[in-house]
Amino acid sequence: AELLDIFLSQCDVNHFRLTDTAHDTARRLFETMWGRRDHNFGNARQVRNLFEDTVTRQAVRISQLPNMDSSDLVTIEAADLPVLEGGADTGDDLGKVMEDLAALPGQSEAKRDFRQLHDLAAVARERKSQGLPPPDVPHALAFMGNPGTGKRAMAALLVRLYALFGLRSGSKVVEMDAAAMMADLPGKGAAMMAQALAQAQGGLLYLDNFHQLLRRAQPSDYGFEAVDALLRALSSANPPLVVVAGQETALRTLWPTHPACSARFARRLCFADLAARDLLELFRRRCEAHQLRLSAEAEEKAARALVSMQEAGGNAANAERLFRQVVSRQENRCLALGAGGGLGVLEAADIP
């Protein structure tokens, strides 16, 4: 923290401003530097050298901008911060984002659409670097599917992707329940939407249960004010990044009754219910994270239990529910047997 404070002070004295992504990158960079320090390490000297290197890299970057303005001269992006020798991790990168995408269970169709967004953002950055008009990159998207299918997780990956391509200044996600914006007083719904958009500035606003808001968004209802405020913000010169999420069947039914909203959220990603094998993989990860080893019999029984649970719906919540049940049963079994040493193994008897 001390190194970062010195660096930020240097930036402030020299009238530089860090983007949110650059701030996070700088924090990770100095954490790495501190972890590698030796008896020759000098706090002020190291920070001064890194600051000078950053300013040099920033000058080179902005010299290549086709339309540089005064704000560019004082803005430090994550790309301006140097990479330490030895492969230090200075923050997020596209490889990590795509690895995290691949690690999400199931959703082959949504993942394909995400990769298309990646390619579009890459083309936009390349054309902009060459002084050419970039293609429009979607800033209003609808994620449609049942709860527990990974919509929120992919939204978090999307804002990381956009931040890395320079389309957002940070990667924060502000999550709101759209159903809560069904106001009971005039002006309240619009105010709530404006506040949510302000909180998500530079990042992504994730509006869950959007289908519930649309059901009430009629011109005679106050819920219409929240949707209208959202559409006006998305029509501005500097639109926010917004993902609305809801049940696919409900949204497909409601889009025709809200043509303006349907047109604005034309980019839609569909999330299928998870297969039992996907739930089993989530269950295994939870076990590994808690250093619990599944016996062969326990894994077979868990797979059968998840198939039965998924028939009633629930998706990822089923894997979490089963894990909690299993841990509780295992603890009780070991306590009854007085076998504290067996707490690292899950047996078939622990699976309900």
CSV table of C-alpha atoms in Angstrom, one decimal:
chain,number,residue,atom,x,y,z
A,1,ALA,CA,0.0,0.0,0.0
A,2,GLU,CA,2.9,2.4,0.7
A,3,LEU,CA,4.4,1.9,-2.7
A,4,LEU,CA,1.0,2.5,-4.4
A,5,ASP,CA,0.5,5.7,-2.3
A,6,ILE,CA,3.8,7.0,-3.4
A,7,PHE,CA,3.1,6.3,-7.0
A,8,LEU,CA,-0.4,7.9,-6.8
A,9,SER,CA,1.2,11.0,-5.2
A,10,GLN,CA,3.6,11.2,-8.1
A,11,CYS,CA,0.7,11.1,-10.5
A,12,ASP,CA,-1.2,13.7,-8.6
A,13,VAL,CA,1.7,16.1,-8.4
A,14,ASN,CA,2.2,15.8,-12.1
A,15,HIS,CA,-1.5,16.1,-12.9
A,16,PHE,CA,-2.0,12.6,-14.2
A,17,ARG,CA,-5.2,10.6,-13.7
A,18,LEU,CA,-5.4,6.8,-13.6
A,19,THR,CA,-8.3,4.9,-15.0
A,20,ASP,CA,-9.9,2.3,-12.7
A,21,THR,CA,-8.2,-0.5,-14.6
A,22,ALA,CA,-4.8,1.2,-14.4
A,23,HIS,CA,-5.3,1.7,-10.7
A,24,ASP,CA,-5.9,-2.1,-10.2
A,25,THR,CA,-3.0,-2.9,-12.4
A,26,ALA,CA,-0.7,-0.6,-10.4
A,27,ARG,CA,-1.8,-2.2,-7.2
A,28,ARG,CA,-1.0,-5.7,-8.4
A,29,LEU,CA,2.3,-4.4,-9.8
A,30,PHE,CA,3.5,-3.0,-6.5
A,31,GLU,CA,2.3,-6.1,-4.6
A,32,THR,CA,4.6,-8.1,-6.9
A,33,MET,CA,7.5,-5.7,-6.5
A,34,TRP,CA,7.1,-5.9,-2.7
A,35,GLY,CA,7.0,-9.6,-2.7
A,36,ARG,CA,10.3,-9.7,-4.7
A,37,ARG,CA,12.1,-7.1,-2.7
A,38,ASP,CA,15.7,-7.8,-1.4
A,39,HIS,CA,18.2,-5.8,0.7
A,40,ASN,CA,18.9,-3.5,-2.2
A,41,PHE,CA,15.3,-2.5,-2.6
A,42,GLY,CA,14.6,1.2,-2.2
A,43,ASN,CA,10.9,2.3,-2.0
A,44,ALA,CA,11.1,5.9,-3.3
A,45,ARG,CA,13.7,5.0,-6.0
A,46,GLN,CA,11.8,2.1,-7.3
A,47,VAL,CA,8.6,4.0,-7.5
A,48,ARG,CA,10.2,7.0,-9.2
A,49,ASN,CA,11.8,4.8,-11.8
A,50,LEU,CA,8.5,3.0,-12.5
A,51,PHE,CA,6.6,6.4,-12.7
A,52,GLU,CA,9.1,7.7,-15.3
A,53,ASP,CA,8.8,4.5,-17.3
A,54,THR,CA,5.0,4.8,-17.2
A,55,VAL,CA,5.0,8.4,-18.4
A,56,THR,CA,7.3,7.4,-21.3
A,57,ARG,CA,5.1,4.5,-22.3
A,58,GLN,CA,2.0,6.8,-22.0
A,59,ALA,CA,3.7,9.4,-24.3
A,60,VAL,CA,4.4,6.8,-26.9
A,61,ARG,CA,0.8,5.5,-26.7
A,62,ILE,CA,-0.9,8.8,-27.1
A,63,SER,CA,1.4,9.9,-29.9
A,64,GLN,CA,-0.2,7.1,-32.0
A,65,LEU,CA,-3.8,8.2,-31.3
A,66,PRO,CA,-5.6,9.5,-34.4
A,67,ASN,CA,-7.6,12.2,-32.5
A,68,MET,CA,-5.8,13.1,-29.3
A,69,ASP,CA,-7.4,15.6,-27.0
A,70,SER,CA,-6.3,17.3,-23.7
A,71,SER,CA,-7.8,14.5,-21.5
A,72,ASP,CA,-5.5,11.9,-23.2
A,73,LEU,CA,-2.5,13.9,-22.2
A,74,VAL,CA,-3.2,13.4,-18.5
A,75,THR,CA,-4.7,9.9,-18.5
A,76,ILE,CA,-2.8,6.8,-17.6
A,77,GLU,CA,-4.2,3.5,-19.0
A,78,ALA,CA,-3.3,0.0,-17.7
A,79,ALA,CA,-1.3,-0.5,-20.9
A,80,ASP,CA,1.0,2.4,-19.9
A,81,LEU,CA,2.3,0.5,-16.8
A,82,PRO,CA,5.4,-1.6,-17.5
A,83,VAL,CA,5.6,-5.4,-17.0
A,84,LEU,CA,8.2,-6.5,-14.6
A,85,GLU,CA,10.9,-8.9,-15.7
A,86,GLY,CA,10.1,-12.5,-14.8
A,87,GLY,CA,6.5,-12.4,-16.0
A,88,ALA,CA,4.9,-10.5,-13.2
A,89,ASP,CA,1.1,-10.5,-13.2
A,90,THR,CA,0.1,-6.8,-13.5
A,91,GLY,CA,-3.6,-7.5,-13.8
A,92,ASP,CA,-6.1,-8.9,-16.2
A,93,ASP,CA,-5.4,-10.0,-19.7
A,94,LEU,CA,-7.4,-11.4,-22.6
A,95,GLY,CA,-5.9,-14.9,-22.0
A,96,LYS,CA,-7.3,-15.0,-18.5
A,97,VAL,CA,-10.7,-13.8,-19.7
A,98,MET,CA,-11.0,-16.5,-22.3
A,99,GLU,CA,-9.7,-19.1,-19.9
A,100,ASP,CA,-12.4,-18.1,-17.4
A,101,LEU,CA,-15.0,-18.3,-20.1
A,102,ALA,CA,-13.9,-21.8,-21.0
A,103,ALA,CA,-14.1,-22.8,-17.3
A,104,LEU,CA,-17.8,-21.8,-17.1
A,105,PRO,CA,-19.9,-25.0,-17.1
A,106,GLY,CA,-21.9,-25.7,-20.3
A,107,GLN,CA,-23.3,-22.8,-22.4
A,108,SER,CA,-21.6,-23.6,-25.7
A,109,GLU,CA,-24.0,-21.3,-27.6
A,110,ALA,CA,-23.5,-18.4,-25.2
A,111,LYS,CA,-19.8,-18.9,-25.3
A,112,ARG,CA,-19.8,-18.8,-29.1
A,113,ASP,CA,-21.6,-15.5,-29.0
A,114,PHE,CA,-19.2,-14.2,-26.4
A,115,ARG,CA,-16.3,-15.0,-28.7
A,116,GLN,CA,-18.0,-13.1,-31.5
A,117,LEU,CA,-18.1,-10.1,-29.2
A,118,HIS,CA,-14.4,-10.6,-28.5
A,119,ASP,CA,-13.7,-10.6,-32.2
A,120,LEU,CA,-15.8,-7.5,-32.8
A,121,ALA,CA,-14.1,-5.6,-30.0
A,122,ALA,CA,-10.7,-6.6,-31.4
A,123,VAL,CA,-11.6,-5.3,-34.9
A,124,ALA,CA,-12.9,-2.1,-33.4
A,125,ARG,CA,-9.6,-1.5,-31.6
A,126,GLU,CA,-7.6,-2.2,-34.7
A,127,ARG,CA,-9.6,0.0,-36.9
A,128,LYS,CA,-9.4,2.8,-34.4
A,129,SER,CA,-5.7,2.5,-34.1
A,130,GLN,CA,-5.5,2.9,-37.9
A,131,GLY,CA,-7.7,6.0,-37.9
A,132,LEU,CA,-10.6,4.2,-39.4
A,133,PRO,CA,-14.2,4.3,-38.2
A,134,PRO,CA,-14.7,1.3,-35.8
A,135,PRO,CA,-17.8,-0.9,-36.0
A,136,ASP,CA,-20.5,-0.5,-33.3
A,137,VAL,CA,-19.7,-2.8,-30.4
A,138,PRO,CA,-22.9,-3.7,-28.5
A,139,HIS,CA,-23.4,-1.8,-25.2
A,140,ALA,CA,-26.9,-3.2,-24.5
A,141,LEU,CA,-27.3,-6.9,-24.3
A,142,ALA,CA,-30.0,-9.4,-23.1
A,143,PHE,CA,-28.9,-12.6,-21.3
A,144,MET,CA,-31.9,-14.9,-21.4
A,145,GLY,CA,-32.1,-18.1,-19.3
A,146,ASN,CA,-33.2,-19.6,-16.1
A,147,PRO,CA,-31.6,-18.8,-12.7
A,148,GLY,CA,-28.3,-20.5,-12.0
A,149,THR,CA,-27.1,-20.8,-15.6
A,150,GLY,CA,-24.1,-18.5,-15.5
A,151,LYS,CA,-25.6,-15.2,-16.8
A,152,ARG,CA,-24.1,-13.1,-14.0
A,153,ALA,CA,-20.7,-14.8,-14.4
A,154,MET,CA,-20.6,-14.1,-18.1
A,155,ALA,CA,-21.6,-10.5,-17.6
A,156,ALA,CA,-18.6,-10.1,-15.3
A,157,LEU,CA,-16.4,-11.6,-18.1
A,158,LEU,CA,-17.9,-9.2,-20.6
A,159,VAL,CA,-17.0,-6.0,-18.8
A,160,ARG,CA,-13.4,-7.3,-18.2
A,161,LEU,CA,-13.2,-8.0,-22.0
A,162,TYR,CA,-14.5,-4.5,-22.8
A,163,ALA,CA,-12.1,-2.9,-20.3
A,164,LEU,CA,-9.1,-4.7,-21.8
A,165,PHE,CA,-10.1,-3.4,-25.3
A,166,GLY,CA,-10.4,0.1,-23.9
A,167,LEU,CA,-14.2,0.2,-24.3
A,168,ARG,CA,-14.8,0.7,-20.5
A,169,SER,CA,-12.6,2.5,-18.0
A,170,GLY,CA,-13.0,-0.3,-15.4
A,171,SER,CA,-14.4,-3.8,-14.8
A,172,LYS,CA,-16.8,-3.3,-11.9
A,173,VAL,CA,-20.3,-4.8,-12.0
A,174,VAL,CA,-23.2,-3.2,-10.3
A,175,GLU,CA,-26.1,-5.6,-9.9
A,176,MET,CA,-29.6,-4.5,-9.4
A,177,ASP,CA,-32.9,-6.3,-9.2
A,178,ALA,CA,-35.0,-4.7,-12.0
A,179,ALA,CA,-38.2,-5.9,-10.3
A,180,ALA,CA,-37.3,-3.5,-7.4
A,181,MET,CA,-37.7,-0.6,-9.8
A,182,MET,CA,-41.4,-1.1,-10.1
A,183,ALA,CA,-42.0,2.2,-8.3
A,184,ASP,CA,-45.2,3.3,-6.5
A,185,LEU,CA,-44.7,7.0,-6.9
A,186,PRO,CA,-44.1,9.2,-10.0
A,187,GLY,CA,-40.5,9.8,-10.8
A,188,LYS,CA,-39.2,7.2,-8.4
A,189,GLY,CA,-38.5,4.5,-11.0
A,190,ALA,CA,-36.6,6.9,-13.2
A,191,ALA,CA,-34.6,8.1,-10.2
A,192,MET,CA,-33.7,4.6,-9.2
A,193,MET,CA,-32.5,3.8,-12.7
A,194,ALA,CA,-30.5,6.9,-12.9
A,195,GLN,CA,-28.8,6.1,-9.6
A,196,ALA,CA,-28.0,2.6,-10.7
A,197,LEU,CA,-26.5,3.9,-14.0
A,198,ALA,CA,-24.4,6.4,-12.0
A,199,GLN,CA,-23.1,3.7,-9.7
A,200,ALA,CA,-22.1,1.5,-12.7
A,201,GLN,CA,-20.4,4.4,-14.6
A,202,GLY,CA,-17.3,3.1,-16.4
A,203,GLY,CA,-18.2,-0.5,-15.7
A,204,LEU,CA,-21.4,-2.6,-16.3
A,205,LEU,CA,-24.9,-2.4,-15.0
A,206,TYR,CA,-26.5,-5.9,-14.6
A,207,LEU,CA,-30.3,-5.7,-14.3
A,208,ASP,CA,-31.6,-9.1,-13.2
A,209,ASN,CA,-35.3,-10.2,-13.4
A,210,PHE,CA,-35.8,-7.7,-16.2
A,211,HIS,CA,-38.8,-9.6,-17.4
A,212,GLN,CA,-40.6,-8.7,-14.2
A,213,LEU,CA,-40.0,-5.0,-14.8
A,214,LEU,CA,-41.2,-5.2,-18.5
A,215,ARG,CA,-44.5,-6.8,-17.4
A,216,ARG,CA,-45.2,-3.6,-15.4
A,217,ALA,CA,-43.6,-1.2,-17.9
A,218,GLN,CA,-46.8,0.2,-19.4
A,219,PRO,CA,-47.3,3.9,-20.1
A,220,SER,CA,-49.9,4.1,-17.4
A,221,ASP,CA,-47.6,2.4,-14.8
A,222,TYR,CA,-44.6,3.9,-13.0
A,223,GLY,CA,-42.5,1.0,-14.0
A,224,PHE,CA,-42.5,2.5,-17.5
A,225,GLU,CA,-40.4,5.4,-16.2
A,226,ALA,CA,-37.5,3.2,-15.2
A,227,VAL,CA,-37.4,1.5,-18.7
A,228,ASP,CA,-37.7,4.9,-20.4
A,229,ALA,CA,-34.8,6.3,-18.4
A,230,LEU,CA,-32.7,3.3,-19.3
A,231,LEU,CA,-33.5,3.6,-23.0
A,232,ARG,CA,-32.7,7.4,-23.0
A,233,ALA,CA,-29.3,6.6,-21.4
A,234,LEU,CA,-28.5,4.0,-24.0
A,235,SER,CA,-29.3,6.5,-26.7
A,236,SER,CA,-26.8,9.0,-25.5
A,237,ALA,CA,-23.5,9.8,-27.1
A,238,ASN,CA,-21.6,7.9,-24.4
A,239,PRO,CA,-23.9,5.0,-23.6
A,240,PRO,CA,-23.5,2.8,-20.5
A,241,LEU,CA,-22.8,-0.9,-20.7
A,242,VAL,CA,-25.9,-2.7,-19.6
A,243,VAL,CA,-26.9,-6.3,-19.5
A,244,VAL,CA,-30.5,-7.2,-18.8
A,245,ALA,CA,-31.2,-10.7,-17.6
A,246,GLY,CA,-34.3,-12.7,-17.2
A,247,GLN,CA,-36.2,-15.9,-18.1
A,248,GLU,CA,-36.0,-16.6,-21.8
A,249,THR,CA,-39.6,-17.6,-22.3
A,250,ALA,CA,-40.9,-14.5,-20.5
A,251,LEU,CA,-38.6,-12.1,-22.3
A,252,ARG,CA,-39.5,-13.6,-25.8
A,253,THR,CA,-43.1,-13.1,-24.9
A,254,LEU,CA,-42.6,-9.5,-23.8
A,255,TRP,CA,-40.3,-8.2,-26.5
A,256,PRO,CA,-43.1,-7.6,-29.0
A,257,THR,CA,-45.0,-5.5,-26.6
A,258,HIS,CA,-42.0,-3.2,-26.1
A,259,PRO,CA,-40.6,-2.6,-29.6
A,260,ALA,CA,-38.2,0.2,-28.5
A,261,CYS,CA,-36.7,-2.0,-25.8
A,262,SER,CA,-36.6,-5.0,-28.1
A,263,ALA,CA,-34.7,-3.0,-30.7
A,264,ARG,CA,-32.2,-1.6,-28.2
A,265,PHE,CA,-31.5,-5.1,-26.7
A,266,ALA,CA,-31.2,-6.9,-30.1
A,267,ARG,CA,-28.0,-8.6,-29.1
A,268,ARG,CA,-29.2,-11.6,-27.1
A,269,LEU,CA,-27.3,-14.5,-25.5
A,270,CYS,CA,-29.3,-17.6,-24.6
A,271,PHE,CA,-28.3,-19.7,-21.6
A,272,ALA,CA,-29.5,-23.3,-21.5
A,273,ASP,CA,-30.2,-25.2,-18.3
A,274,LEU,CA,-27.1,-27.0,-17.1
A,275,ALA,CA,-26.7,-30.7,-17.8
A,276,ALA,CA,-26.2,-33.1,-14.8
A,277,ARG,CA,-22.5,-33.5,-15.9
A,278,ASP,CA,-22.0,-29.7,-15.6
A,279,LEU,CA,-23.5,-29.8,-12.1
A,280,LEU,CA,-21.2,-32.7,-11.1
A,281,GLU,CA,-18.2,-30.6,-12.3
A,282,LEU,CA,-19.4,-27.7,-10.1
A,283,PHE,CA,-19.8,-30.1,-7.2
A,284,ARG,CA,-16.3,-31.5,-7.7
A,285,ARG,CA,-14.9,-27.9,-7.8
A,286,ARG,CA,-16.6,-27.1,-4.5
A,287,CYS,CA,-15.1,-30.2,-3.0
A,288,GLU,CA,-11.6,-29.5,-4.2
A,289,ALA,CA,-11.8,-25.9,-3.0
A,290,HIS,CA,-12.5,-27.3,0.5
A,291,GLN,CA,-9.8,-30.0,0.2
A,292,LEU,CA,-12.4,-32.8,0.2
A,293,ARG,CA,-11.7,-35.9,-1.8
A,294,LEU,CA,-14.6,-37.9,-3.3
A,295,SER,CA,-14.5,-41.7,-3.1
A,296,ALA,CA,-15.5,-43.4,-6.4
A,297,GLU,CA,-18.8,-44.6,-4.8
A,298,ALA,CA,-19.5,-41.1,-3.5
A,299,GLU,CA,-19.0,-39.6,-6.9
A,300,GLU,CA,-21.3,-42.0,-8.6
A,301,LYS,CA,-24.0,-41.4,-6.0
A,302,ALA,CA,-23.6,-37.6,-6.2
A,303,ALA,CA,-24.0,-37.9,-10.0
A,304,ARG,CA,-27.3,-39.8,-9.5
A,305,ALA,CA,-28.5,-37.3,-6.9
A,306,LEU,CA,-27.8,-34.3,-9.2
A,307,VAL,CA,-29.7,-35.9,-12.1
A,308,SER,CA,-32.7,-36.2,-9.8
A,309,MET,CA,-32.4,-32.7,-8.4
A,310,GLN,CA,-32.0,-31.2,-11.9
A,311,GLU,CA,-35.3,-32.7,-13.0
A,312,ALA,CA,-37.0,-30.2,-10.8
A,313,GLY,CA,-34.8,-27.3,-12.1
A,314,GLY,CA,-32.5,-25.1,-10.1
A,315,ASN,CA,-29.2,-25.4,-12.1
A,316,ALA,CA,-26.1,-24.3,-10.2
A,317,ALA,CA,-28.0,-23.9,-7.0
A,318,ASN,CA,-28.5,-27.7,-7.0
A,319,ALA,CA,-24.7,-28.3,-6.9
A,320,GLU,CA,-24.4,-25.8,-4.0
A,321,ARG,CA,-27.3,-27.3,-2.1
A,322,LEU,CA,-25.9,-30.9,-2.5
A,323,PHE,CA,-22.5,-29.8,-1.3
A,324,ARG,CA,-23.8,-28.2,1.9
A,325,GLN,CA,-25.9,-31.3,2.6
A,326,VAL,CA,-23.0,-33.6,2.0
A,327,VAL,CA,-20.6,-31.6,4.2
A,328,SER,CA,-23.1,-31.6,7.1
A,329,ARG,CA,-23.7,-35.4,6.8
A,330,GLN,CA,-20.0,-36.1,6.6
A,331,GLU,CA,-19.2,-34.1,9.7
A,332,ASN,CA,-22.0,-35.8,11.7
A,333,ARG,CA,-20.8,-39.2,10.5
A,334,CYS,CA,-17.2,-38.6,11.5
A,335,LEU,CA,-18.2,-37.2,14.9
A,336,ALA,CA,-20.4,-40.2,15.6
A,337,LEU,CA,-17.5,-42.5,14.7
A,338,GLY,CA,-14.9,-40.4,16.5
A,339,ALA,CA,-12.9,-40.4,13.3
A,340,GLY,CA,-11.8,-36.8,13.0
A,341,GLY,CA,-9.0,-37.9,10.7
A,342,GLY,CA,-11.5,-38.9,8.0
A,343,LEU,CA,-12.8,-35.4,7.5
A,344,GLY,CA,-10.9,-35.0,4.2
A,345,VAL,CA,-12.8,-37.8,2.5
A,346,LEU,CA,-16.4,-37.9,1.3
A,347,GLU,CA,-18.0,-41.4,1.3
A,348,ALA,CA,-21.1,-42.7,-0.3
A,349,ALA,CA,-22.9,-42.5,3.1
A,350,ASP,CA,-22.4,-38.8,3.0
A,351,ILE,CA,-24.5,-38.3,-0.2
A,352,PRO,CA,-28.2,-38.0,0.6
